[in-house]
Amino acid sequence: MDEKSQELFTRAKKHIPGGVNSPVRAFGSVGRTPRFIRSAKGDRITDVDGNEMIDYVCSWGPGILGHAHPQVIEAVKDACDQGLSFGAPTAREVELAELIAELVPSMEVSRLVSSGTEAVMSAIRAARGYTGRDKIIKFKGCYHGHSDGLLVKAGSAALTTSVPDSAGVPADYTKNTLVALYNDPASVEQLFAENPGEIAAVIVEPVAANMGVVLPREGFLQFLRNITKKNGALLIFDEVITGFRLALGGAQQYYGIVPDLTTLGKIVGGGMPIGAYGGRREIMQCVSPDGPVYQAGTLSGNPVATAAGLKTLQILKEHPEIYQGLEEKTHYLAESVRQAAKGSVTVNQVGSLMSIFFTEEPVVDYESAVHSDTKCYADYFGYLLEHGVYVAPAQFEAMFVSAAHTREDIEQTCRMMEAYFAGA
Ligand code: KE4
């Protein structure tokens, strides 16, 4: 039953492109009417028709504590009572910068912005300003937000809406964006050999999560660390998804690789609009007003958003056991799906991230990911949606598990998955 969602979607399409404020939400690749959400609490989300579902989108990552965590809500309400925005520095921004530096030691100095896109765009500019070089390397199928220079062979909804190279981006804006293949060192070596002394940075999702979840092969991240250092280029870890998710210190802690710059989003804002970028002082001191790399934002460090982000990180820091629970619950879910599907799908899982690919082959890079059967995925998605389980409405996204996902709801999800694969 989704009559109210259908009515809202019809109205939305009159005044909003595709009826949504972000393309993946339109359910285009699963061919259904998107569910308009009324509220969410814990691991449950409720749509405008009153359908309550177990949520594995978790707002695409911010919801690591679950929806509407009481302490986060209280912090936001208290902040609201003191005013919504000042356009001036506040103590909470200092506290958040200090906590980021404590939890992610490579981010000695960081700048808050309002989205992951803005964080990545700014980090790239800082890398170019610091090195004096123009070219960057990204990986096919990785997604780093929608800034012009990075909409090149991008993942996420750019992939499902088949616009990995967006219209409206002049060739001049992407001529300095070189594309390598994830988990393929030779493709990176070739680009460095062809562009000696010209590459400012390599940007990578340390765990790719925008072609679905694809794990780095053993040694791949270390290889990137070595080749960037050898060539005077910076290594940028885009941890918008993995930051504070794979571990309290993110993927760089989980895999033990120290990048030069890191970008954050999602969890750092606790569900409110915050992004951040940062690294060691000698790099970040090139950022205005200390240095010549300009970057600014009216709502950067917004007092209400920083209240949500700070409280979220404080809770994660006070309860490190959360990460063990996330790994156990997600691993259990992944194993259940593997058994139920009897080899008909590939499940990639790390920490509280997982993806179910509708292919029997291992999924280790972009090429193997896109061999997945997106029609089967759409069928799977529709079955789960009708049975109270809300997963990503696109094959090339991740499932997110939160601290609020109860064992009972994980078990219920396993039963739904088993029923689907039994009948598929
Ligand atoms: P935002 O500008 O959407 O806050 O962050 C961009 C971004 C940057 N880097 C990575 C690794 C990301 O995954 C993202 C955004 N992730 C998508 C989900 N795949 C956001 C969902 C959406 O676009 O609606």
XYZ file of C-alpha atoms and ligand atoms in Angstrom:
448
model
C 0.000 0.000 0.000
C 1.657 3.229 -1.157
C -1.177 5.495 -2.295
C 0.019 8.524 -0.351
C 3.577 8.053 -1.663
C 2.213 7.878 -5.193
C 0.195 11.062 -4.710
C 3.186 12.900 -3.245
C 5.446 11.625 -6.025
C 3.028 12.972 -8.663
C 3.019 16.374 -6.959
C 6.785 16.305 -6.383
C 7.539 15.764 -10.061
C 5.802 19.045 -10.888
C 8.340 21.128 -8.967
C 11.422 18.944 -8.301
C 13.565 17.235 -10.976
C 12.445 13.598 -11.016
C 10.422 14.374 -7.895
C 13.462 13.966 -5.658
C 16.313 16.013 -4.280
C 18.871 13.305 -5.009
C 18.586 10.934 -7.988
C 18.996 7.573 -6.248
C 15.884 8.312 -4.161
C 13.661 8.146 -7.271
C 13.751 4.313 -7.287
C 14.467 4.583 -11.045
C 16.621 1.492 -11.293
C 14.115 -0.647 -9.385
C 11.095 0.671 -11.302
C 8.864 1.547 -8.382
C 7.313 4.572 -6.714
C 9.635 5.872 -4.034
C 8.368 5.655 -0.476
C 7.948 9.113 1.055
C 9.117 8.854 4.637
C 7.187 10.277 7.579
C 9.468 9.302 10.467
C 12.186 6.959 11.657
C 13.275 5.599 15.034
C 16.025 3.125 15.849
C 16.322 0.644 12.973
C 12.802 1.317 11.700
C 11.533 3.779 9.115
C 7.850 4.590 8.496
C 6.447 5.917 5.242
C 3.494 8.252 4.716
C 1.150 5.283 4.194
C 2.064 3.940 7.613
C 4.289 1.095 6.329
C 6.982 0.428 8.921
C 10.157 -1.164 7.553
C 13.522 -2.344 8.873
C 15.929 0.210 7.417
C 19.251 -0.792 5.812
C 19.768 2.516 4.009
C 20.257 4.469 7.264
C 20.181 7.741 5.293
C 23.069 6.323 3.167
C 25.371 6.044 6.164
C 24.887 8.785 8.772
C 22.579 6.609 10.870
C 25.212 4.420 12.521
C 23.512 4.869 15.927
C 20.063 4.316 14.451
C 17.460 6.963 13.771
C 16.519 9.684 16.282
C 18.987 8.620 18.974
C 17.602 10.350 22.107
C 20.908 11.902 23.149
C 21.529 13.265 19.649
C 18.009 14.658 19.425
C 18.421 16.312 22.830
C 21.737 17.880 21.775
C 20.137 19.241 18.598
C 17.131 20.640 20.472
C 19.385 22.352 23.019
C 21.458 23.848 20.205
C 18.333 25.097 18.407
C 17.235 26.960 21.514
C 20.492 28.960 21.316
C 20.015 29.990 17.695
C 20.370 28.264 14.321
C 23.287 29.979 12.624
C 25.696 32.779 13.453
C 28.241 32.950 10.636
C 30.826 33.236 13.360
C 33.106 30.731 15.127
C 31.681 28.706 18.016
C 33.194 26.555 20.776
C 31.531 23.440 19.406
C 33.465 23.717 16.130
C 36.694 23.726 18.149
C 35.523 20.694 20.126
C 34.591 18.857 16.922
C 37.918 19.652 15.230
C 39.739 18.427 18.371
C 37.698 15.204 18.447
C 38.250 14.554 14.727
C 42.005 14.976 15.256
C 41.871 12.601 18.252
C 39.881 9.888 16.450
C 41.560 10.321 13.044
C 45.146 11.339 13.919
C 46.092 12.003 10.287
C 43.553 14.860 10.355
C 45.658 17.123 12.570
C 43.992 20.113 10.933
C 40.488 19.969 9.407
C 37.909 22.273 7.897
C 34.148 21.713 8.241
C 31.926 22.103 5.188
C 28.302 21.140 4.478
C 28.478 17.949 2.445
C 30.740 15.146 1.314
C 30.839 16.699 -2.149
C 32.123 19.940 -0.708
C 34.694 18.095 1.382
C 36.090 16.231 -1.626
C 36.014 19.287 -3.909
C 37.960 21.244 -1.301
C 40.453 18.464 -0.587
C 41.273 18.196 -4.292
C 41.791 21.962 -4.441
C 44.060 21.822 -1.387
C 46.067 18.981 -2.932
C 46.526 20.947 -6.147
C 47.399 24.110 -4.240
C 49.901 22.283 -2.028
C 51.659 20.344 -4.829
C 51.318 22.942 -7.596
C 50.159 20.130 -9.857
C 46.837 19.855 -11.743
C 46.144 16.191 -12.470
C 44.332 13.754 -10.172
C 43.672 10.040 -10.390
C 40.316 8.583 -9.430
C 38.975 5.046 -9.911
C 36.254 3.900 -12.296
C 33.067 3.254 -10.331
C 34.157 5.234 -7.280
C 31.910 8.150 -6.401
C 33.166 11.271 -4.672
C 30.159 13.577 -4.867
C 28.987 15.676 -7.784
C 31.699 18.338 -8.266
C 32.471 18.788 -11.966
C 35.971 17.353 -12.038
C 34.934 14.137 -10.315
C 31.895 13.261 -12.417
C 34.096 11.021 -14.522
C 33.249 7.326 -14.612
C 31.508 7.950 -11.309
C 29.625 5.326 -9.314
C 26.465 5.448 -7.205
C 23.422 6.828 -9.008
C 25.680 8.211 -11.751
C 26.136 4.539 -12.634
C 22.512 3.420 -12.316
C 21.241 6.454 -14.245
C 24.014 5.719 -16.783
C 25.520 9.199 -16.610
C 28.919 8.335 -15.127
C 30.179 11.289 -17.172
C 27.515 13.927 -16.540
C 26.166 16.309 -19.156
C 26.934 19.949 -18.433
C 30.561 19.333 -17.466
C 32.919 20.944 -20.013
C 35.746 18.698 -21.220
C 38.133 21.332 -19.906
C 36.920 20.615 -16.376
C 37.705 16.901 -16.571
C 40.832 16.860 -18.708
C 42.922 16.724 -15.520
C 40.961 13.793 -14.101
C 42.683 10.510 -14.944
C 40.829 7.240 -14.387
C 42.421 4.050 -13.071
C 40.841 0.700 -12.221
C 40.136 -0.198 -8.601
C 42.286 -3.090 -7.335
C 44.466 -2.814 -10.472
C 47.948 -1.458 -9.561
C 49.179 -1.664 -13.158
C 46.530 0.858 -14.269
C 47.812 3.296 -11.638
C 51.473 2.702 -12.518
C 50.698 3.415 -16.169
C 49.096 6.788 -15.366
C 52.047 7.839 -13.236
C 54.454 6.762 -15.989
C 52.490 8.734 -18.601
C 52.205 11.860 -16.420
C 55.542 12.197 -14.608
C 55.597 15.019 -12.051
C 52.057 16.128 -12.958
C 49.806 14.199 -10.585
C 48.702 16.119 -7.495
C 46.800 13.306 -5.834
C 45.159 9.920 -6.005
C 41.679 9.881 -4.471
C 40.195 6.546 -3.474
C 37.356 5.112 -1.465
C 39.464 2.814 0.771
C 36.523 0.427 0.605
C 34.607 1.121 -2.587
C 30.918 1.400 -1.707
C 29.480 3.120 -4.774
C 29.735 0.255 -7.196
C 28.267 -1.796 -4.417
C 30.753 -2.762 -1.686
C 34.077 -3.829 -3.195
C 36.927 -4.518 -0.796
C 40.524 -3.467 -1.481
C 42.671 -6.468 -2.446
C 45.424 -7.329 0.017
C 48.195 -4.762 -0.481
C 46.277 -2.434 -2.798
C 45.996 0.452 -0.329
C 49.652 0.031 0.687
C 50.541 0.105 -3.018
C 48.700 3.421 -3.393
C 50.481 4.766 -0.328
C 53.861 3.792 -1.777
C 53.360 4.996 -5.349
C 51.987 8.395 -4.281
C 54.865 8.933 -1.867
C 57.390 7.884 -4.526
C 55.931 10.348 -7.044
C 55.393 13.331 -4.744
C 51.605 13.004 -5.028
C 49.151 13.067 -2.135
C 46.968 10.112 -1.174
C 43.406 11.176 -0.399
C 41.136 8.702 1.399
C 37.528 9.543 0.685
C 36.057 8.269 3.963
C 32.651 9.878 3.568
C 31.177 6.384 3.960
C 33.925 4.481 5.814
C 34.802 7.280 8.261
C 33.786 6.331 11.844
C 32.017 3.306 10.286
C 34.659 0.652 9.653
C 36.305 1.598 12.947
C 36.264 4.646 15.185
C 39.292 5.803 13.192
C 37.738 4.780 9.883
C 39.259 2.664 7.124
C 42.696 4.157 7.739
C 42.635 2.630 11.224
C 41.012 -0.610 10.008
C 43.659 -1.169 7.294
C 46.564 0.668 8.987
C 47.285 3.040 6.082
C 47.853 6.756 6.746
C 46.666 9.013 3.889
C 47.803 12.602 3.398
C 44.262 13.997 3.257
C 40.933 12.530 4.351
C 37.404 13.550 3.487
C 34.464 12.897 5.796
C 30.696 13.235 5.622
C 27.589 11.373 6.789
C 28.450 10.091 10.312
C 30.530 13.200 11.158
C 27.244 15.131 10.995
C 25.132 12.523 12.762
C 22.421 13.009 10.133
C 22.832 16.763 9.807
C 24.637 18.438 6.865
C 28.347 18.278 7.668
C 31.382 17.320 5.587
C 35.012 17.758 6.567
C 38.426 17.517 4.983
C 41.798 17.558 6.656
C 45.326 16.297 6.982
C 48.662 17.225 8.441
C 49.329 20.891 9.181
C 51.904 21.459 6.441
C 49.237 20.641 3.832
C 46.215 22.300 5.458
C 48.055 25.519 6.190
C 47.713 26.267 2.476
C 43.956 26.739 3.036
C 42.557 30.266 3.392
C 42.928 32.375 5.473
C 46.283 30.764 6.376
C 47.207 30.172 2.762
C 46.264 30.800 -0.872
C 43.755 27.951 -1.400
C 40.361 29.613 -1.087
C 37.372 27.736 0.369
C 34.409 29.102 2.325
C 30.803 28.392 3.377
C 27.948 30.281 5.038
C 26.781 27.261 7.021
C 30.156 25.582 7.527
C 30.398 24.498 11.178
C 26.706 25.275 11.684
C 25.969 25.201 15.460
C 23.004 22.823 15.185
C 24.786 20.459 12.814
C 27.924 20.380 14.956
C 25.763 19.508 17.975
C 24.506 16.402 16.148
C 27.937 15.445 14.856
C 29.756 16.006 18.131
C 27.221 14.006 20.165
C 27.296 11.165 17.625
C 31.095 10.897 17.716
C 31.126 11.191 21.517
C 28.717 8.258 21.827
C 30.821 6.176 19.403
C 33.969 7.037 21.368
C 32.313 6.139 24.702
C 31.012 2.826 23.334
C 33.753 1.220 21.189
C 31.955 -2.116 21.691
C 29.477 -0.861 19.093
C 31.946 -1.839 16.347
C 32.174 -5.463 17.432
C 28.396 -5.642 17.455
C 28.143 -4.083 13.999
C 30.651 -6.564 12.551
C 28.913 -9.568 14.170
C 25.396 -8.588 13.084
C 26.432 -7.780 9.530
C 28.590 -10.883 9.147
C 25.668 -13.007 10.388
C 23.346 -11.373 7.854
C 25.872 -11.831 5.033
C 26.370 -15.519 5.857
C 22.612 -16.103 6.036
C 22.159 -14.612 2.585
C 25.026 -16.683 1.149
C 23.429 -19.871 2.491
C 19.926 -18.923 1.355
C 21.046 -17.933 -2.142
C 23.062 -21.153 -2.655
C 25.727 -19.495 -4.783
C 23.345 -17.491 -6.993
C 24.637 -14.181 -5.614
C 27.927 -12.725 -4.397
C 27.882 -11.035 -1.002
C 30.677 -8.628 -0.091
C 30.819 -7.525 3.546
C 33.199 -5.597 5.760
C 32.240 -4.118 9.122
C 28.673 -2.838 8.907
C 28.771 -2.470 5.118
C 27.572 -5.133 2.731
C 26.241 -5.584 -0.801
C 24.403 -8.449 -2.484
C 25.433 -8.679 -6.144
C 23.225 -10.689 -8.475
C 26.097 -12.504 -10.128
C 27.725 -15.842 -9.322
C 31.209 -14.438 -9.973
C 33.387 -12.753 -7.343
C 32.970 -8.957 -7.385
C 36.410 -7.417 -7.035
C 36.276 -4.358 -9.275
C 34.064 -2.215 -11.508
C 33.902 -4.673 -14.435
C 32.801 -7.580 -12.245
C 30.328 -5.369 -10.364
C 28.524 -4.193 -13.492
C 28.025 -7.789 -14.626
C 25.414 -8.051 -11.880
C 21.851 -8.588 -13.036
C 20.146 -5.334 -12.098
C 16.727 -6.736 -13.074
C 17.126 -9.498 -10.501
C 18.201 -6.871 -8.011
C 15.021 -4.877 -8.725
C 12.897 -8.000 -8.152
C 14.725 -8.710 -4.857
C 14.311 -5.092 -3.795
C 10.555 -5.145 -4.519
C 10.023 -8.375 -2.566
C 11.807 -7.033 0.484
C 10.006 -3.694 0.279
C 6.639 -5.462 0.254
C 7.760 -7.537 3.224
C 8.932 -4.687 5.441
C 12.650 -4.535 4.679
C 14.044 -1.332 3.140
C 17.358 -1.785 1.315
C 19.134 0.456 -1.201
C 16.927 1.008 -4.289
C 19.926 0.338 -6.560
C 22.408 -2.496 -7.090
C 25.482 -0.261 -6.918
C 24.973 0.942 -3.365
C 25.666 -0.483 0.086
C 23.532 -1.932 2.843
C 24.199 -0.205 6.157
C 23.693 -1.817 9.580
C 23.362 0.367 12.670
C 23.893 -0.096 16.391
C 20.094 0.049 16.672
C 19.492 -3.054 14.525
C 18.173 -5.606 16.983
C 18.994 -9.311 16.778
C 15.281 -9.918 16.263
C 15.177 -7.584 13.270
C 18.345 -9.107 11.819
C 16.728 -12.548 12.225
C 13.505 -11.271 10.626
C 15.535 -9.920 7.716
C 17.267 -13.294 7.312
C 13.889 -14.985 7.166
C 12.724 -12.569 4.466
C 15.909 -13.157 2.492
C 15.498 -16.954 2.828
C 11.881 -16.706 1.669
C 12.887 -14.604 -1.306
C 15.660 -16.915 -2.456
C 13.499 -19.981 -1.842
C 10.916 -18.580 -4.206
C 13.262 -16.854 -6.666
P 27.364 14.076 -0.282
O 27.674 15.298 -1.083
O 26.211 13.272 -0.886
O 27.167 14.359 1.212
O 28.649 13.097 -0.309
C 29.166 12.719 -1.557
C 29.963 11.447 -1.405
C 31.337 11.513 -1.363
N 32.096 10.404 -1.214
C 31.520 9.182 -1.087
C 32.396 7.982 -0.924
C 30.111 9.056 -1.106
O 29.551 7.823 -0.992
C 29.313 10.200 -1.267
C 27.791 10.125 -1.319
N 27.215 8.827 -1.198
C 25.919 8.661 -1.811
C 25.500 7.197 -1.654
N 26.243 6.334 -2.485
C 24.893 9.603 -1.233
C 23.458 9.302 -1.595
C 22.923 10.235 -2.628
O 23.687 10.619 -3.536
O 21.730 10.565 -2.518
